């Protein structure tokens, strides 16, 4: 590891050095949207099945299509992450996680990011986020363009969930293994108890504003 978000602005910036995501809050490929939890590791798109070509058809094979998708995917080293301004509503706290293409090439994102709240020592706080039931689409990012995914949880003062104050949010782009560290300045988050679930949406184009 649902309310839809309509937040705007950007309060935090990502660190320049990606780090490996602790625990099991892995990102997910757009091909596995039925997974409801964050514990399933993504299927690396760099691993392609054996290719076969229909006689005389000249059709693109599964292997070549997978390789093409892998070659256009945005990698962690090409992105920066930030958390936008909260847009609360109906007892929910709603934040956009923004990903910006910092490279000099056009690349794509598809599916769910990975996300994990961590303390100052890097220990994960709370369970992995759950994933929404939305169907993903491929988002194409030219240099400098942004995409976003929604991070939502119930206000712990209303729900009564046990809380912790994270030092950072680790964000892993879809199908990647390295994460981007974003300083968390939005206060307490629910980590256990009633209504402590944190939810994530698929990546979509724009900035969540």
PDB file of C-alpha atoms in Angstrom:
ATOM      1  CA  UNK A   1       0.000   0.000   0.000  1.00  0.00           C
ATOM      2  CA  UNK A   2     -11.981   5.746  -0.815  1.00  0.00           C
ATOM      3  CA  UNK A   3     -12.377   9.332  -1.075  1.00  0.00           C
ATOM      4  CA  UNK A   4     -11.296  11.038  -4.251  1.00  0.00           C
ATOM      5  CA  UNK A   5      -9.024  13.969  -3.814  1.00  0.00           C
ATOM      6  CA  UNK A   6      -9.242  17.468  -5.111  1.00  0.00           C
ATOM      7  CA  UNK A   7      -6.323  19.050  -3.313  1.00  0.00           C
ATOM      8  CA  UNK A   8      -4.024  21.727  -4.584  1.00  0.00           C
ATOM      9  CA  UNK A   9      -0.598  23.155  -3.873  1.00  0.00           C
ATOM     10  CA  UNK A  10       2.623  21.464  -2.887  1.00  0.00           C
ATOM     11  CA  UNK A  11       4.058  21.708   0.609  1.00  0.00           C
ATOM     12  CA  UNK A  12       6.908  19.216   0.626  1.00  0.00           C
ATOM     13  CA  UNK A  13       9.810  18.209  -1.571  1.00  0.00           C
ATOM     14  CA  UNK A  14      11.459  14.855  -2.177  1.00  0.00           C
ATOM     15  CA  UNK A  15      15.005  14.072  -1.185  1.00  0.00           C
ATOM     16  CA  UNK A  16      17.495  13.803  -4.001  1.00  0.00           C
ATOM     17  CA  UNK A  17      18.553  10.277  -3.070  1.00  0.00           C
ATOM     18  CA  UNK A  18      16.085   7.413  -3.542  1.00  0.00           C
ATOM     19  CA  UNK A  19      16.050   4.726  -0.876  1.00  0.00           C
ATOM     20  CA  UNK A  20      14.677   1.212  -0.695  1.00  0.00           C
ATOM     21  CA  UNK A  21      11.143   1.049   0.691  1.00  0.00           C
ATOM     22  CA  UNK A  22      10.996  -0.810   4.029  1.00  0.00           C
ATOM     23  CA  UNK A  23       8.347  -3.360   4.837  1.00  0.00           C
ATOM     24  CA  UNK A  24       5.921  -4.473   2.177  1.00  0.00           C
ATOM     25  CA  UNK A  25       4.292  -1.241   1.004  1.00  0.00           C
ATOM     26  CA  UNK A  26       5.172  -1.991  -2.590  1.00  0.00           C
ATOM     27  CA  UNK A  27       3.943  -0.276  -5.741  1.00  0.00           C
ATOM     28  CA  UNK A  28       1.679  -2.127  -8.147  1.00  0.00           C
ATOM     29  CA  UNK A  29       1.546  -2.577 -11.865  1.00  0.00           C
ATOM     30  CA  UNK A  30      -1.555  -1.437 -13.689  1.00  0.00           C
ATOM     31  CA  UNK A  31      -2.074  -5.071 -14.641  1.00  0.00           C
ATOM     32  CA  UNK A  32      -2.932  -6.101 -11.072  1.00  0.00           C
ATOM     33  CA  UNK A  33      -5.743  -3.781 -10.003  1.00  0.00           C
ATOM     34  CA  UNK A  34      -7.669  -6.527  -8.210  1.00  0.00           C
ATOM     35  CA  UNK A  35      -5.111  -6.584  -5.395  1.00  0.00           C
ATOM     36  CA  UNK A  36      -6.712  -4.841  -2.427  1.00  0.00           C
ATOM     37  CA  UNK A  37      -3.694  -4.738  -0.109  1.00  0.00           C
ATOM     38  CA  UNK A  38      -0.210  -3.340  -0.388  1.00  0.00           C
ATOM     39  CA  UNK A  39       1.639  -6.530   0.435  1.00  0.00           C
ATOM     40  CA  UNK A  40       1.829  -7.938  -3.090  1.00  0.00           C
ATOM     41  CA  UNK A  41       5.067  -7.135  -4.856  1.00  0.00           C
ATOM     42  CA  UNK A  42       4.686  -5.787  -8.388  1.00  0.00           C
ATOM     43  CA  UNK A  43       5.480  -7.878 -11.392  1.00  0.00           C
ATOM     44  CA  UNK A  44       8.598  -6.262 -12.887  1.00  0.00           C
ATOM     45  CA  UNK A  45       7.818  -5.167 -16.405  1.00  0.00           C
ATOM     46  CA  UNK A  46      11.436  -5.820 -17.355  1.00  0.00           C
ATOM     47  CA  UNK A  47      10.694  -9.557 -17.241  1.00  0.00           C
ATOM     48  CA  UNK A  48       9.051 -10.429 -20.526  1.00  0.00           C
ATOM     49  CA  UNK A  49       7.503 -13.743 -21.592  1.00  0.00           C
ATOM     50  CA  UNK A  50       8.911 -15.671 -24.536  1.00  0.00           C
ATOM     51  CA  UNK A  51       7.819 -14.081 -27.770  1.00  0.00           C
ATOM     52  CA  UNK A  52       6.046 -15.712 -30.678  1.00  0.00           C
ATOM     53  CA  UNK A  53       5.046 -14.096 -33.920  1.00  0.00           C
ATOM     54  CA  UNK A  54       2.027 -15.181 -35.925  1.00  0.00           C
ATOM     55  CA  UNK A  55       3.181 -16.395 -39.364  1.00  0.00           C
ATOM     56  CA  UNK A  56       2.996 -13.596 -41.910  1.00  0.00           C
ATOM     57  CA  UNK A  57       1.196 -11.232 -39.551  1.00  0.00           C
ATOM     58  CA  UNK A  58       4.075  -9.012 -38.485  1.00  0.00           C
ATOM     59  CA  UNK A  59       2.152  -8.503 -35.235  1.00  0.00           C
ATOM     60  CA  UNK A  60       3.804  -7.107 -32.127  1.00  0.00           C
ATOM     61  CA  UNK A  61       4.527  -9.949 -29.707  1.00  0.00           C
ATOM     62  CA  UNK A  62       3.770  -9.977 -25.991  1.00  0.00           C
ATOM     63  CA  UNK A  63       7.488  -9.876 -25.262  1.00  0.00           C
ATOM     64  CA  UNK A  64       8.172  -6.855 -27.463  1.00  0.00           C
ATOM     65  CA  UNK A  65       5.125  -5.018 -26.092  1.00  0.00           C
ATOM     66  CA  UNK A  66       6.301  -5.622 -22.534  1.00  0.00           C
ATOM     67  CA  UNK A  67       9.808  -4.476 -23.396  1.00  0.00           C
ATOM     68  CA  UNK A  68       8.429  -1.306 -24.967  1.00  0.00           C
ATOM     69  CA  UNK A  69       6.377  -0.581 -21.844  1.00  0.00           C
ATOM     70  CA  UNK A  70       9.457  -1.083 -19.698  1.00  0.00           C
ATOM     71  CA  UNK A  71      11.587   1.225 -21.836  1.00  0.00           C
ATOM     72  CA  UNK A  72       9.082   4.079 -21.558  1.00  0.00           C
ATOM     73  CA  UNK A  73       8.334   3.682 -17.835  1.00  0.00           C
ATOM     74  CA  UNK A  74       9.346   6.539 -15.540  1.00  0.00           C
ATOM     75  CA  UNK A  75      12.073   5.363 -13.184  1.00  0.00           C
ATOM     76  CA  UNK A  76      12.520   6.598  -9.627  1.00  0.00           C
ATOM     77  CA  UNK A  77      15.748   8.385 -10.529  1.00  0.00           C
ATOM     78  CA  UNK A  78      13.835  10.454 -13.102  1.00  0.00           C
ATOM     79  CA  UNK A  79      11.141  11.653 -10.708  1.00  0.00           C
ATOM     80  CA  UNK A  80      10.659  13.922  -7.722  1.00  0.00           C
ATOM     81  CA  UNK A  81       7.808  13.544  -5.245  1.00  0.00           C
ATOM     82  CA  UNK A  82       5.844  15.975  -3.109  1.00  0.00           C
ATOM     83  CA  UNK A  83       2.702  15.947  -0.976  1.00  0.00           C
ATOM     84  CA  UNK A  84       0.107  18.576  -1.817  1.00  0.00           C
ATOM     85  CA  UNK A  85      -2.170  20.497   0.520  1.00  0.00           C
ATOM     86  CA  UNK A  86      -4.853  18.645   2.449  1.00  0.00           C
ATOM     87  CA  UNK A  87      -8.409  18.966   1.147  1.00  0.00           C
ATOM     88  CA  UNK A  88     -10.473  17.614   4.075  1.00  0.00           C
ATOM     89  CA  UNK A  89     -14.102  16.641   3.784  1.00  0.00           C
ATOM     90  CA  UNK A  90     -16.720  14.431   5.498  1.00  0.00           C
ATOM     91  CA  UNK A  91     -14.291  13.356   8.197  1.00  0.00           C
ATOM     92  CA  UNK A  92     -11.630  12.445   5.639  1.00  0.00           C
ATOM     93  CA  UNK A  93      -8.116  13.809   5.178  1.00  0.00           C
ATOM     94  CA  UNK A  94      -7.192  13.921   1.483  1.00  0.00           C
ATOM     95  CA  UNK A  95      -3.703  14.524   0.096  1.00  0.00           C
ATOM     96  CA  UNK A  96      -2.361  14.372  -3.463  1.00  0.00           C
ATOM     97  CA  UNK A  97       0.984  12.641  -3.890  1.00  0.00           C
ATOM     98  CA  UNK A  98       2.566  14.450  -6.838  1.00  0.00           C
ATOM     99  CA  UNK A  99       5.225  12.900  -9.081  1.00  0.00           C
ATOM    100  CA  UNK A 100       7.151  15.186 -11.445  1.00  0.00           C
ATOM    101  CA  UNK A 101       9.165  14.041 -14.452  1.00  0.00           C
ATOM    102  CA  UNK A 102      12.581  15.564 -13.819  1.00  0.00           C
ATOM    103  CA  UNK A 103      14.273  13.846 -16.750  1.00  0.00           C
ATOM    104  CA  UNK A 104      14.913  15.011 -20.290  1.00  0.00           C
ATOM    105  CA  UNK A 105      12.721  12.331 -21.878  1.00  0.00           C
ATOM    106  CA  UNK A 106       9.020  11.540 -22.036  1.00  0.00           C
ATOM    107  CA  UNK A 107       8.050   8.577 -19.846  1.00  0.00           C
ATOM    108  CA  UNK A 108       4.928   6.864 -18.525  1.00  0.00           C
ATOM    109  CA  UNK A 109       3.324   5.864 -15.229  1.00  0.00           C
ATOM    110  CA  UNK A 110       0.566   3.298 -14.738  1.00  0.00           C
ATOM    111  CA  UNK A 111      -1.032   1.779 -11.647  1.00  0.00           C
ATOM    112  CA  UNK A 112      -0.568   2.386  -7.938  1.00  0.00           C
ATOM    113  CA  UNK A 113       2.422   3.945  -6.198  1.00  0.00           C
ATOM    114  CA  UNK A 114       3.805   2.397  -3.044  1.00  0.00           C
ATOM    115  CA  UNK A 115       3.537   4.496   0.120  1.00  0.00           C
ATOM    116  CA  UNK A 116       4.677   4.126   3.710  1.00  0.00           C
ATOM    117  CA  UNK A 117       4.738   6.480   6.674  1.00  0.00           C
ATOM    118  CA  UNK A 118       8.042   6.166   8.549  1.00  0.00           C
ATOM    119  CA  UNK A 119       9.551   7.564  11.735  1.00  0.00           C
ATOM    120  CA  UNK A 120      12.913   9.293  12.010  1.00  0.00           C
ATOM    121  CA  UNK A 121      14.732   5.948  12.107  1.00  0.00           C
ATOM    122  CA  UNK A 122      13.003   4.726   8.939  1.00  0.00           C
ATOM    123  CA  UNK A 123      10.651   2.294  10.680  1.00  0.00           C
ATOM    124  CA  UNK A 124       7.254   1.950   9.008  1.00  0.00           C
ATOM    125  CA  UNK A 125       4.294   3.298  10.979  1.00  0.00           C
ATOM    126  CA  UNK A 126       0.998   1.495  10.543  1.00  0.00           C
ATOM    127  CA  UNK A 127      -0.050  -1.119   7.981  1.00  0.00           C
ATOM    128  CA  UNK A 128       0.339  -0.858   4.234  1.00  0.00           C
ATOM    129  CA  UNK A 129      -2.239   1.354   2.495  1.00  0.00           C
ATOM    130  CA  UNK A 130      -5.172  -0.292   0.762  1.00  0.00           C
ATOM    131  CA  UNK A 131      -5.747   0.228  -2.957  1.00  0.00           C
ATOM    132  CA  UNK A 132      -8.854   1.657  -4.525  1.00  0.00           C
ATOM    133  CA  UNK A 133     -10.886  -0.333  -7.050  1.00  0.00           C
ATOM    134  CA  UNK A 134     -10.249   2.133  -9.861  1.00  0.00           C
ATOM    135  CA  UNK A 135      -9.032   0.978 -13.262  1.00  0.00           C
ATOM    136  CA  UNK A 136      -5.635   2.476 -14.112  1.00  0.00           C
ATOM    137  CA  UNK A 137      -4.740   4.314 -17.271  1.00  0.00           C
ATOM    138  CA  UNK A 138      -1.312   5.005 -18.688  1.00  0.00           C
ATOM    139  CA  UNK A 139      -0.191   8.550 -17.898  1.00  0.00           C
ATOM    140  CA  UNK A 140       2.378  10.051 -20.255  1.00  0.00           C
ATOM    141  CA  UNK A 141       4.669  12.686 -18.769  1.00  0.00           C
ATOM    142  CA  UNK A 142       6.748  15.021 -20.889  1.00  0.00           C
ATOM    143  CA  UNK A 143       9.749  16.589 -19.131  1.00  0.00           C
ATOM    144  CA  UNK A 144       8.480  18.797 -16.305  1.00  0.00           C
ATOM    145  CA  UNK A 145       4.936  17.403 -16.278  1.00  0.00           C
ATOM    146  CA  UNK A 146       3.234  15.912 -13.208  1.00  0.00           C
ATOM    147  CA  UNK A 147       0.956  13.068 -12.222  1.00  0.00           C
ATOM    148  CA  UNK A 148      -0.683  12.393  -8.868  1.00  0.00           C
ATOM    149  CA  UNK A 149      -2.269   9.690  -6.732  1.00  0.00           C
ATOM    150  CA  UNK A 150      -4.682  10.232  -3.855  1.00  0.00           C
ATOM    151  CA  UNK A 151      -3.781   9.414  -0.246  1.00  0.00           C
ATOM    152  CA  UNK A 152      -6.840   9.318   2.051  1.00  0.00           C
ATOM    153  CA  UNK A 153      -7.556   8.435   5.687  1.00  0.00           C
ATOM    154  CA  UNK A 154     -10.210   9.158   8.302  1.00  0.00           C
ATOM    155  CA  UNK A 155      -9.513  12.046  10.652  1.00  0.00           C
ATOM    156  CA  UNK A 156      -8.224  10.242  13.768  1.00  0.00           C
ATOM    157  CA  UNK A 157      -9.771  12.818  16.101  1.00  0.00           C
ATOM    158  CA  UNK A 158     -13.151  11.732  14.764  1.00  0.00           C
ATOM    159  CA  UNK A 159     -12.503   8.009  14.306  1.00  0.00           C
ATOM    160  CA  UNK A 160     -10.626   7.483  17.573  1.00  0.00           C
ATOM    161  CA  UNK A 161      -7.821   5.549  15.871  1.00  0.00           C
ATOM    162  CA  UNK A 162      -4.415   5.339  17.546  1.00  0.00           C
ATOM    163  CA  UNK A 163      -2.025   7.814  15.943  1.00  0.00           C
ATOM    164  CA  UNK A 164       1.634   8.506  15.306  1.00  0.00           C
ATOM    165  CA  UNK A 165       3.432  11.489  13.820  1.00  0.00           C
ATOM    166  CA  UNK A 166       5.593  10.407  10.850  1.00  0.00           C
ATOM    167  CA  UNK A 167       8.883  12.005   9.987  1.00  0.00           C
ATOM    168  CA  UNK A 168       8.450  11.216   6.300  1.00  0.00           C
ATOM    169  CA  UNK A 169       6.371   9.517   3.637  1.00  0.00           C
ATOM    170  CA  UNK A 170       8.193   7.111   1.327  1.00  0.00           C
ATOM    171  CA  UNK A 171       6.725   7.088  -2.175  1.00  0.00           C
ATOM    172  CA  UNK A 172       7.593   4.410  -4.724  1.00  0.00           C
ATOM    173  CA  UNK A 173       6.551   5.007  -8.344  1.00  0.00           C
ATOM    174  CA  UNK A 174       4.541   2.210 -10.022  1.00  0.00           C
ATOM    175  CA  UNK A 175       6.652  -0.851 -10.960  1.00  0.00           C
ATOM    176  CA  UNK A 176       9.782   0.614  -9.336  1.00  0.00           C
ATOM    177  CA  UNK A 177      11.780  -0.677  -6.349  1.00  0.00           C
ATOM    178  CA  UNK A 178      13.448   2.490  -5.048  1.00  0.00           C
ATOM    179  CA  UNK A 179      11.476   5.134  -3.202  1.00  0.00           C
ATOM    180  CA  UNK A 180      11.502   8.898  -2.804  1.00  0.00           C
ATOM    181  CA  UNK A 181      11.488  10.353   0.704  1.00  0.00           C
ATOM    182  CA  UNK A 182       9.114  13.266   1.323  1.00  0.00           C
ATOM    183  CA  UNK A 183       9.197  15.157   4.619  1.00  0.00           C
ATOM    184  CA  UNK A 184       5.818  14.824   6.364  1.00  0.00           C
ATOM    185  CA  UNK A 185       4.598  18.053   7.986  1.00  0.00           C
ATOM    186  CA  UNK A 186       0.873  17.285   8.107  1.00  0.00           C
ATOM    187  CA  UNK A 187       0.738  16.029  11.689  1.00  0.00           C
ATOM    188  CA  UNK A 188      -0.633  12.802  13.107  1.00  0.00           C
ATOM    189  CA  UNK A 189      -1.850   9.869  11.020  1.00  0.00           C
ATOM    190  CA  UNK A 190      -3.856   6.790  12.094  1.00  0.00           C
ATOM    191  CA  UNK A 191      -1.774   3.657  12.623  1.00  0.00           C
ATOM    192  CA  UNK A 192      -4.116   1.191  14.375  1.00  0.00           C
ATOM    193  CA  UNK A 193      -7.610   0.778  15.771  1.00  0.00           C
ATOM    194  CA  UNK A 194     -11.002   1.700  14.380  1.00  0.00           C
ATOM    195  CA  UNK A 195     -11.018   3.376  10.969  1.00  0.00           C
ATOM    196  CA  UNK A 196      -7.227   3.494  10.765  1.00  0.00           C
ATOM    197  CA  UNK A 197      -7.103   2.440   7.102  1.00  0.00           C
ATOM    198  CA  UNK A 198      -5.068   4.571   4.710  1.00  0.00           C
ATOM    199  CA  UNK A 199      -6.103   4.310   1.052  1.00  0.00           C
ATOM    200  CA  UNK A 200      -4.354   5.010  -2.246  1.00  0.00           C
ATOM    201  CA  UNK A 201      -5.756   5.717  -5.701  1.00  0.00           C
ATOM    202  CA  UNK A 202      -4.179   5.009  -9.064  1.00  0.00           C
ATOM    203  CA  UNK A 203      -1.846   7.513 -10.667  1.00  0.00           C
ATOM    204  CA  UNK A 204      -3.565  10.053 -12.913  1.00  0.00           C
ATOM    205  CA  UNK A 205      -2.439  13.091 -14.864  1.00  0.00           C
ATOM    206  CA  UNK A 206      -2.252  16.546 -13.310  1.00  0.00           C
ATOM    207  CA  UNK A 207      -1.395  17.794  -9.821  1.00  0.00           C
ATOM    208  CA  UNK A 208      -4.551  17.014  -7.843  1.00  0.00           C
ATOM    209  CA  UNK A 209      -5.664  20.655  -7.914  1.00  0.00           C
TER     210      UNK A 209
END
